[in-house]
């Protein structure tokens, strides 16, 4: 049997039926009773106790001093960039292998994404390669980093915890960025419940973003949060995302152009109920990952992507790595498996291949290109846990 047929037969063995969505929400806790409470009390919109409760539950769980719930992960990211000082005309460095929101959030501020390569080992940033790139392409002037070629300021660097895995290289990365005075932002949209060295995602960045979209490990319908250990910055995040209105019993005074990005109470109600179940979700995700690992170990040349050393991953999205050197053609693989009824997906099209980001500055992206030709994301809804 060829490798692709072997993969198909493993999926037939592992998955209960052939219509498993990639990741669907699991709403089996207090969701309905909290939602009913919102409706019964009339608190369905921008004020209400669930927003505050969700915010403190989040900061307690992540161990970060401040969590500001907002309308989605993309707006959280954009605010993070703004809060670390990204201005129109600046560049924001980020992996080319990410979801489009990471780049869009920079573009919304009229900044330009600048793409960096990923690590073949852990899907994080390839810091060794990055250091060499910095040495020949960046200049530090008056305590700020500039792109020598474009002469634009590099005002933020974004890491993204792919599929929930936190790369241990983040420690080397923070050192390198310190040398260049570039603030780190974590796109932790996929990493709620992921830890490394005992620290939750968001620990290393000056400020970070979470997402609670329907496909993430915890959902609020739509939603996100800004998390940070910097209390003043967190307070300012709250201010900026609530129309920059100064606290006052009756006056409408706004001290700058703020944003109406705060999360409504009904979404936060869902979030509170979901967070209560997070430990259970994490257990099931790990079980699904292990089941795939065992099943795919029977096939030569393919392997499951596993959490990097020291990293305790949420295993939000299990992924298989196809053989090297195009041993299995990715689009043929997607066609065959999807036609057979399995909801498998490739990683995102790399950012520098999208029309709006084609001309952005970038380093050599060979690792990301290779990964994008080999990654197969597998169904991993919590509901699968009963079967697997
Ligand atoms: C989901 C996701 C986002 C965006 O979150 P939304 O809540 O959908 O706006 C950003 N970055 C990454 C890596 C994501 O996976």
Tab-separated table of C-alpha atoms and ligand atoms in Angstrom:
chain	number	residue	atom	x	y	z
A	1	UNK	CA	0.000	0.000	0.000
A	2	UNK	CA	1.312	3.502	-0.722
A	3	UNK	CA	1.737	5.967	2.147
A	4	UNK	CA	-1.359	7.968	1.297
A	5	UNK	CA	-3.577	4.886	1.336
A	6	UNK	CA	-2.002	3.870	4.634
A	7	UNK	CA	-2.875	7.302	6.079
A	8	UNK	CA	-6.445	6.912	4.874
A	9	UNK	CA	-6.773	3.509	6.473
A	10	UNK	CA	-5.403	4.789	9.800
A	11	UNK	CA	-8.013	7.568	9.746
A	12	UNK	CA	-10.727	4.964	9.088
A	13	UNK	CA	-9.501	3.028	12.083
A	14	UNK	CA	-9.226	6.026	14.446
A	15	UNK	CA	-12.230	8.181	13.596
A	16	UNK	CA	-15.773	7.076	14.467
A	17	UNK	CA	-17.409	8.282	11.259
A	18	UNK	CA	-16.232	10.275	8.295
A	19	UNK	CA	-17.890	13.590	8.958
A	20	UNK	CA	-15.812	14.898	11.847
A	21	UNK	CA	-15.326	18.639	11.564
A	22	UNK	CA	-11.776	19.850	12.178
A	23	UNK	CA	-12.593	21.441	15.560
A	24	UNK	CA	-16.121	22.044	16.822
A	25	UNK	CA	-17.102	23.540	20.180
A	26	UNK	CA	-18.209	21.457	23.158
A	27	UNK	CA	-20.943	23.228	25.131
A	28	UNK	CA	-21.859	20.817	27.889
A	29	UNK	CA	-21.306	22.819	31.065
A	30	UNK	CA	-23.080	25.857	32.495
A	31	UNK	CA	-23.380	27.667	29.138
A	32	UNK	CA	-27.166	27.631	28.990
A	33	UNK	CA	-27.747	28.591	32.609
A	34	UNK	CA	-25.300	31.535	32.403
A	35	UNK	CA	-26.872	32.700	29.127
A	36	UNK	CA	-30.313	32.484	30.680
A	37	UNK	CA	-29.084	34.582	33.569
A	38	UNK	CA	-27.975	37.285	31.091
A	39	UNK	CA	-31.398	37.303	29.435
A	40	UNK	CA	-33.322	37.155	32.731
A	41	UNK	CA	-31.375	40.078	34.189
A	42	UNK	CA	-31.256	42.122	30.942
A	43	UNK	CA	-27.448	42.223	31.002
A	44	UNK	CA	-26.758	41.077	27.461
A	45	UNK	CA	-24.486	43.831	26.241
A	46	UNK	CA	-21.398	45.743	27.219
A	47	UNK	CA	-21.770	45.705	30.980
A	48	UNK	CA	-22.484	42.813	33.315
A	49	UNK	CA	-20.871	40.571	35.842
A	50	UNK	CA	-19.732	37.879	33.412
A	51	UNK	CA	-17.261	40.195	31.663
A	52	UNK	CA	-15.544	40.911	34.989
A	53	UNK	CA	-15.744	37.294	36.071
A	54	UNK	CA	-14.316	36.076	32.756
A	55	UNK	CA	-11.514	38.600	33.007
A	56	UNK	CA	-10.496	37.488	36.511
A	57	UNK	CA	-10.883	33.786	35.678
A	58	UNK	CA	-8.554	34.323	32.716
A	59	UNK	CA	-5.928	36.183	34.657
A	60	UNK	CA	-6.047	33.617	37.449
A	61	UNK	CA	-5.703	30.715	35.014
A	62	UNK	CA	-2.877	32.244	32.975
A	63	UNK	CA	-1.096	33.684	35.997
A	64	UNK	CA	-0.927	37.050	34.229
A	65	UNK	CA	-1.912	40.147	36.134
A	66	UNK	CA	-4.382	41.542	33.639
A	67	UNK	CA	-6.821	40.101	31.076
A	68	UNK	CA	-9.059	42.329	28.958
A	69	UNK	CA	-11.813	40.475	27.067
A	70	UNK	CA	-12.500	41.893	23.584
A	71	UNK	CA	-14.658	41.107	20.542
A	72	UNK	CA	-12.210	38.792	18.782
A	73	UNK	CA	-8.601	37.674	18.611
A	74	UNK	CA	-7.819	39.848	15.601
A	75	UNK	CA	-8.810	43.059	17.390
A	76	UNK	CA	-6.874	41.888	20.467
A	77	UNK	CA	-3.768	41.514	18.292
A	78	UNK	CA	-4.179	44.871	16.648
A	79	UNK	CA	-4.502	46.547	20.062
A	80	UNK	CA	-1.402	44.673	21.297
A	81	UNK	CA	0.626	46.069	18.398
A	82	UNK	CA	-0.690	49.552	19.054
A	83	UNK	CA	0.026	49.261	22.772
A	84	UNK	CA	3.693	48.336	22.237
A	85	UNK	CA	4.052	51.408	20.028
A	86	UNK	CA	3.466	50.302	16.422
A	87	UNK	CA	2.873	53.431	14.308
A	88	UNK	CA	1.890	53.959	10.666
A	89	UNK	CA	4.886	53.271	8.428
A	90	UNK	CA	6.587	50.893	10.892
A	91	UNK	CA	7.323	47.223	10.278
A	92	UNK	CA	6.060	44.359	12.420
A	93	UNK	CA	8.059	41.139	12.168
A	94	UNK	CA	6.111	37.891	12.286
A	95	UNK	CA	6.228	34.341	10.941
A	96	UNK	CA	5.133	33.828	7.329
A	97	UNK	CA	3.502	30.637	8.571
A	98	UNK	CA	0.587	32.039	10.540
A	99	UNK	CA	-3.123	32.735	10.233
A	100	UNK	CA	-3.817	35.859	8.174
A	101	UNK	CA	-5.074	37.788	11.232
A	102	UNK	CA	-1.506	38.188	12.541
A	103	UNK	CA	-0.625	40.188	9.416
A	104	UNK	CA	-3.974	41.954	9.001
A	105	UNK	CA	-3.761	43.300	12.542
A	106	UNK	CA	-0.561	45.140	11.546
A	107	UNK	CA	-2.045	46.401	8.300
A	108	UNK	CA	-5.022	47.903	10.194
A	109	UNK	CA	-2.482	50.205	11.888
A	110	UNK	CA	-0.939	51.038	8.500
A	111	UNK	CA	2.167	49.099	9.450
A	112	UNK	CA	3.905	46.600	7.142
A	113	UNK	CA	4.347	42.935	8.046
A	114	UNK	CA	7.908	41.643	7.679
A	115	UNK	CA	8.013	37.856	7.441
A	116	UNK	CA	10.416	35.502	9.196
A	117	UNK	CA	11.056	31.772	8.866
A	118	UNK	CA	9.824	28.980	11.131
A	119	UNK	CA	11.725	26.231	12.876
A	120	UNK	CA	11.419	22.720	11.432
A	121	UNK	CA	11.777	21.331	14.959
A	122	UNK	CA	9.050	23.116	16.865
A	123	UNK	CA	7.106	25.363	14.422
A	124	UNK	CA	8.238	28.448	16.359
A	125	UNK	CA	10.661	31.047	15.025
A	126	UNK	CA	14.031	29.743	13.807
A	127	UNK	CA	16.070	31.936	16.155
A	128	UNK	CA	19.512	30.853	14.873
A	129	UNK	CA	18.547	31.871	11.368
A	130	UNK	CA	16.871	35.035	12.637
A	131	UNK	CA	20.007	36.172	14.480
A	132	UNK	CA	22.072	35.960	11.301
A	133	UNK	CA	19.367	37.850	9.420
A	134	UNK	CA	19.246	40.575	12.073
A	135	UNK	CA	23.035	41.000	11.915
A	136	UNK	CA	23.009	41.834	8.237
A	137	UNK	CA	19.615	43.513	7.848
A	138	UNK	CA	18.896	45.502	11.005
A	139	UNK	CA	20.437	48.645	12.436
A	140	UNK	CA	19.997	49.964	15.963
A	141	UNK	CA	19.751	53.758	16.093
A	142	UNK	CA	18.899	55.746	19.217
A	143	UNK	CA	17.631	52.645	20.949
A	144	UNK	CA	15.325	51.525	18.118
A	145	UNK	CA	15.749	48.884	15.407
A	146	UNK	CA	15.478	49.770	11.732
A	147	UNK	CA	15.304	47.735	8.554
A	148	UNK	CA	18.450	48.839	6.694
A	149	UNK	CA	16.862	48.303	3.285
A	150	UNK	CA	13.522	50.046	3.794
A	151	UNK	CA	14.703	52.406	6.520
A	152	UNK	CA	11.518	51.702	8.438
A	153	UNK	CA	11.390	51.182	12.189
A	154	UNK	CA	10.809	47.622	13.408
A	155	UNK	CA	8.469	48.344	16.266
A	156	UNK	CA	7.257	44.858	17.230
A	157	UNK	CA	8.066	41.188	16.793
A	158	UNK	CA	5.256	38.633	16.950
A	159	UNK	CA	5.561	34.951	17.810
A	160	UNK	CA	2.665	32.629	17.175
A	161	UNK	CA	2.258	29.401	19.130
A	162	UNK	CA	1.392	27.134	16.222
A	163	UNK	CA	-1.375	24.638	17.070
A	164	UNK	CA	-0.768	25.477	20.753
A	165	UNK	CA	2.926	24.537	20.915
A	166	UNK	CA	5.223	27.004	22.685
A	167	UNK	CA	8.750	26.881	21.327
A	168	UNK	CA	11.484	26.773	23.988
A	169	UNK	CA	13.477	28.970	21.586
A	170	UNK	CA	11.346	31.835	22.899
A	171	UNK	CA	13.963	32.262	25.663
A	172	UNK	CA	16.731	32.862	23.113
A	173	UNK	CA	14.369	35.035	21.122
A	174	UNK	CA	13.558	37.391	23.997
A	175	UNK	CA	17.320	37.886	24.571
A	176	UNK	CA	17.909	38.668	20.907
A	177	UNK	CA	14.976	41.081	20.764
A	178	UNK	CA	16.237	42.844	23.903
A	179	UNK	CA	19.558	43.467	22.161
A	180	UNK	CA	17.665	45.148	19.340
A	181	UNK	CA	15.112	46.898	21.598
A	182	UNK	CA	12.210	45.251	19.791
A	183	UNK	CA	9.162	44.490	21.977
A	184	UNK	CA	7.716	40.976	21.768
A	185	UNK	CA	4.012	40.309	21.258
A	186	UNK	CA	2.656	36.766	21.515
A	187	UNK	CA	-0.126	35.734	19.186
A	188	UNK	CA	-1.384	33.151	21.674
A	189	UNK	CA	-4.710	32.748	19.868
A	190	UNK	CA	-4.250	28.968	19.732
A	191	UNK	CA	-2.459	28.550	23.043
A	192	UNK	CA	-4.921	28.900	25.918
A	193	UNK	CA	-3.955	26.041	28.253
A	194	UNK	CA	-0.379	25.786	26.924
A	195	UNK	CA	2.560	26.148	29.289
A	196	UNK	CA	6.331	26.063	28.974
A	197	UNK	CA	8.655	25.862	31.978
A	198	UNK	CA	5.559	26.272	34.137
A	199	UNK	CA	4.569	29.574	32.510
A	200	UNK	CA	1.403	30.074	30.519
A	201	UNK	CA	1.488	31.452	26.982
A	202	UNK	CA	1.627	35.232	27.203
A	203	UNK	CA	4.315	35.168	29.901
A	204	UNK	CA	7.166	36.228	27.597
A	205	UNK	CA	5.555	38.943	25.513
A	206	UNK	CA	5.099	42.500	26.716
A	207	UNK	CA	1.463	41.976	25.821
A	208	UNK	CA	-0.345	39.093	24.128
A	209	UNK	CA	-3.567	38.076	22.412
A	210	UNK	CA	-5.927	35.135	22.922
A	211	UNK	CA	-8.838	34.089	20.696
A	212	UNK	CA	-12.128	32.457	21.660
A	213	UNK	CA	-13.421	31.908	18.150
A	214	UNK	CA	-15.613	28.833	17.656
A	215	UNK	CA	-12.723	26.636	16.550
A	216	UNK	CA	-10.421	27.449	19.479
A	217	UNK	CA	-10.039	25.338	22.631
A	218	UNK	CA	-12.435	27.616	24.540
A	219	UNK	CA	-15.083	29.619	22.723
A	220	UNK	CA	-17.233	32.638	23.507
A	221	UNK	CA	-18.932	32.473	20.108
A	222	UNK	CA	-16.610	35.206	18.910
A	223	UNK	CA	-14.115	36.773	21.231
A	224	UNK	CA	-10.570	37.374	22.292
A	225	UNK	CA	-8.536	38.820	25.122
A	226	UNK	CA	-5.507	40.980	25.678
A	227	UNK	CA	-3.315	39.518	28.427
A	228	UNK	CA	-0.258	41.013	30.094
A	229	UNK	CA	1.820	41.022	33.242
A	230	UNK	CA	2.220	44.779	32.947
A	231	UNK	CA	-0.624	46.131	35.016
A	232	UNK	CA	-0.541	49.704	33.653
A	233	UNK	CA	-0.403	48.487	30.074
A	234	UNK	CA	-3.349	46.187	30.823
A	235	UNK	CA	-5.303	49.056	32.303
A	236	UNK	CA	-4.575	51.120	29.254
A	237	UNK	CA	-5.692	48.207	27.033
A	238	UNK	CA	-9.013	48.255	28.861
A	239	UNK	CA	-9.280	52.035	28.371
A	240	UNK	CA	-8.413	51.915	24.661
A	241	UNK	CA	-10.849	49.078	23.924
A	242	UNK	CA	-13.730	50.769	25.741
A	243	UNK	CA	-13.797	53.955	23.599
A	244	UNK	CA	-11.132	55.672	25.736
A	245	UNK	CA	-13.844	57.000	27.999
A	246	UNK	CA	-12.701	58.430	31.289
A	247	UNK	CA	-14.405	56.947	34.326
A	248	UNK	CA	-17.064	59.343	35.538
A	249	UNK	CA	-20.562	58.935	37.023
A	250	UNK	CA	-22.315	60.780	34.167
A	251	UNK	CA	-19.979	62.526	31.791
A	252	UNK	CA	-19.003	61.309	28.288
A	253	UNK	CA	-15.401	62.395	28.033
A	254	UNK	CA	-13.084	60.434	25.736
A	255	UNK	CA	-9.416	61.361	25.859
A	256	UNK	CA	-8.379	59.876	22.482
A	257	UNK	CA	-9.732	57.907	19.505
A	258	UNK	CA	-10.622	54.705	21.301
A	259	UNK	CA	-12.134	51.481	20.018
A	260	UNK	CA	-15.428	49.786	20.762
A	261	UNK	CA	-13.863	46.354	21.123
A	262	UNK	CA	-15.122	45.208	24.505
A	263	UNK	CA	-16.643	41.759	24.790
A	264	UNK	CA	-20.420	41.696	25.416
A	265	UNK	CA	-21.702	40.053	28.585
A	266	UNK	CA	-23.458	37.179	26.776
A	267	UNK	CA	-20.187	36.157	25.129
A	268	UNK	CA	-18.367	36.391	28.449
A	269	UNK	CA	-21.095	34.220	30.021
A	270	UNK	CA	-20.244	31.507	27.494
A	271	UNK	CA	-16.571	32.040	28.246
A	272	UNK	CA	-17.027	31.556	32.007
A	273	UNK	CA	-18.839	28.274	31.436
A	274	UNK	CA	-16.194	27.162	28.931
A	275	UNK	CA	-13.228	27.996	31.174
A	276	UNK	CA	-14.708	25.797	33.891
A	277	UNK	CA	-14.363	22.907	31.451
A	278	UNK	CA	-10.874	23.743	30.199
A	279	UNK	CA	-9.085	21.110	32.344
A	280	UNK	CA	-11.416	18.489	30.861
A	281	UNK	CA	-10.888	19.800	27.308
A	282	UNK	CA	-7.116	19.600	27.788
A	283	UNK	CA	-7.341	16.008	28.959
A	284	UNK	CA	-9.395	15.005	25.918
A	285	UNK	CA	-7.111	16.864	23.472
A	286	UNK	CA	-4.122	14.985	24.887
A	287	UNK	CA	-5.961	11.701	24.541
A	288	UNK	CA	-6.802	12.438	20.892
A	289	UNK	CA	-3.164	13.370	20.194
A	290	UNK	CA	-1.889	10.128	21.811
A	291	UNK	CA	-4.358	8.049	19.840
A	292	UNK	CA	-3.139	9.568	16.577
A	293	UNK	CA	0.504	9.121	17.660
A	294	UNK	CA	0.005	5.415	18.300
A	295	UNK	CA	-1.935	4.834	15.110
A	296	UNK	CA	0.392	6.749	12.790
A	297	UNK	CA	3.548	5.236	14.294
A	298	UNK	CA	2.755	2.197	12.171
A	299	UNK	CA	3.455	4.158	8.972
A	300	UNK	CA	7.045	4.658	7.821
A	301	UNK	CA	8.096	8.197	6.964
A	302	UNK	CA	5.242	10.097	8.590
A	303	UNK	CA	5.070	11.382	12.159
A	304	UNK	CA	2.800	13.386	14.404
A	305	UNK	CA	4.014	16.825	15.429
A	306	UNK	CA	4.602	16.649	19.191
A	307	UNK	CA	5.039	19.309	21.868
A	308	UNK	CA	8.588	20.660	22.028
A	309	UNK	CA	10.741	19.797	25.019
A	310	UNK	CA	9.715	21.537	28.281
A	311	UNK	CA	6.464	22.577	26.675
A	312	UNK	CA	3.144	21.374	28.021
A	313	UNK	CA	0.967	21.896	24.994
A	314	UNK	CA	-2.813	22.154	24.862
A	315	UNK	CA	-2.709	20.015	21.695
A	316	UNK	CA	-5.398	22.251	20.266
A	317	UNK	CA	-4.866	20.952	16.743
A	318	UNK	CA	-3.036	17.650	16.172
A	319	UNK	CA	-1.064	17.589	12.934
A	320	UNK	CA	0.690	14.946	10.886
A	321	UNK	CA	3.947	15.582	9.038
A	322	UNK	CA	4.146	13.956	5.606
A	323	UNK	CA	7.447	12.425	4.411
A	324	UNK	CA	10.308	14.732	3.406
A	325	UNK	CA	11.105	15.594	-0.195
A	326	UNK	CA	7.495	15.638	-1.314
A	327	UNK	CA	7.193	11.911	-0.601
A	328	UNK	CA	3.442	12.467	-0.606
A	329	UNK	CA	1.946	15.277	-2.679
A	330	UNK	CA	0.007	17.553	-0.306
A	331	UNK	CA	-2.817	18.583	-2.617
A	332	UNK	CA	-3.302	14.997	-3.769
A	333	UNK	CA	-3.440	14.034	-0.099
A	334	UNK	CA	-6.020	16.740	0.702
A	335	UNK	CA	-8.164	15.733	-2.293
A	336	UNK	CA	-8.130	12.029	-1.502
A	337	UNK	CA	-8.761	12.340	2.244
A	338	UNK	CA	-11.452	15.015	1.941
A	339	UNK	CA	-13.179	13.032	-0.806
A	340	UNK	CA	-13.097	10.032	1.516
A	341	UNK	CA	-14.987	12.214	4.025
A	342	UNK	CA	-12.182	13.168	6.414
A	343	UNK	CA	-11.997	16.814	7.326
A	344	UNK	CA	-8.236	17.250	7.105
A	345	UNK	CA	-6.674	20.616	6.262
A	346	UNK	CA	-3.263	21.970	5.270
A	347	UNK	CA	-1.593	24.712	7.263
A	348	UNK	CA	-2.439	28.254	6.081
A	349	UNK	CA	-1.135	29.514	2.744
A	350	UNK	CA	2.036	31.341	3.699
A	351	UNK	CA	1.554	35.086	4.158
A	352	UNK	CA	4.066	36.138	1.489
A	353	UNK	CA	2.058	34.220	-1.130
A	354	UNK	CA	-1.152	36.203	-0.494
A	355	UNK	CA	-1.752	39.065	-2.945
A	356	UNK	CA	-1.849	41.834	-0.336
A	357	UNK	CA	1.383	40.710	1.340
A	358	UNK	CA	3.373	39.618	-1.701
A	359	UNK	CA	5.640	42.659	-1.683
A	360	UNK	CA	6.321	42.772	2.055
A	361	UNK	CA	9.896	42.425	3.268
A	362	UNK	CA	10.867	38.879	4.198
A	363	UNK	CA	13.830	36.679	4.932
A	364	UNK	CA	14.519	33.337	3.264
A	365	UNK	CA	11.499	31.183	4.151
A	366	UNK	CA	12.695	27.701	3.198
A	367	UNK	CA	11.613	25.995	6.427
A	368	UNK	CA	8.117	27.473	6.310
A	369	UNK	CA	7.799	26.487	2.648
A	370	UNK	CA	8.826	22.936	3.476
A	371	UNK	CA	6.449	22.737	6.465
A	372	UNK	CA	3.571	24.076	4.406
A	373	UNK	CA	4.102	21.239	1.931
A	374	UNK	CA	4.009	18.558	4.630
A	375	UNK	CA	1.540	19.532	7.390
A	376	UNK	CA	-1.810	17.767	7.580
A	377	UNK	CA	-4.131	19.024	10.352
A	378	UNK	CA	-6.411	16.361	11.793
A	379	UNK	CA	-9.915	16.452	13.294
A	380	UNK	CA	-9.717	17.107	17.038
A	381	UNK	CA	-13.098	18.121	18.444
A	382	UNK	CA	-13.545	17.361	22.132
A	383	UNK	CA	-16.576	15.264	21.167
A	384	UNK	CA	-14.174	12.779	19.535
A	385	UNK	CA	-12.888	11.920	22.990
A	386	UNK	CA	-15.811	9.574	23.607
A	387	UNK	CA	-14.831	7.456	20.628
A	388	UNK	CA	-11.099	7.584	20.578
B	1	LIG	C1	-7.774	32.278	15.449
B	1	LIG	C2	-6.518	33.006	15.266
B	1	LIG	C3	-6.477	34.413	15.275
B	1	LIG	C4	-7.670	35.312	15.221
B	1	LIG	O1	-8.632	35.144	16.146
B	1	LIG	P1	-10.153	35.593	15.836
B	1	LIG	O2	-10.771	35.492	17.186
B	1	LIG	O3	-10.703	34.606	14.866
B	1	LIG	O4	-10.128	36.982	15.318
B	1	LIG	C5	-5.239	35.030	15.188
B	1	LIG	N1	-4.112	34.328	15.077
B	1	LIG	C6	-4.121	32.986	15.047
B	1	LIG	C7	-2.823	32.276	14.943
B	1	LIG	C8	-5.313	32.278	15.124
B	1	LIG	O5	-5.293	30.942	15.060
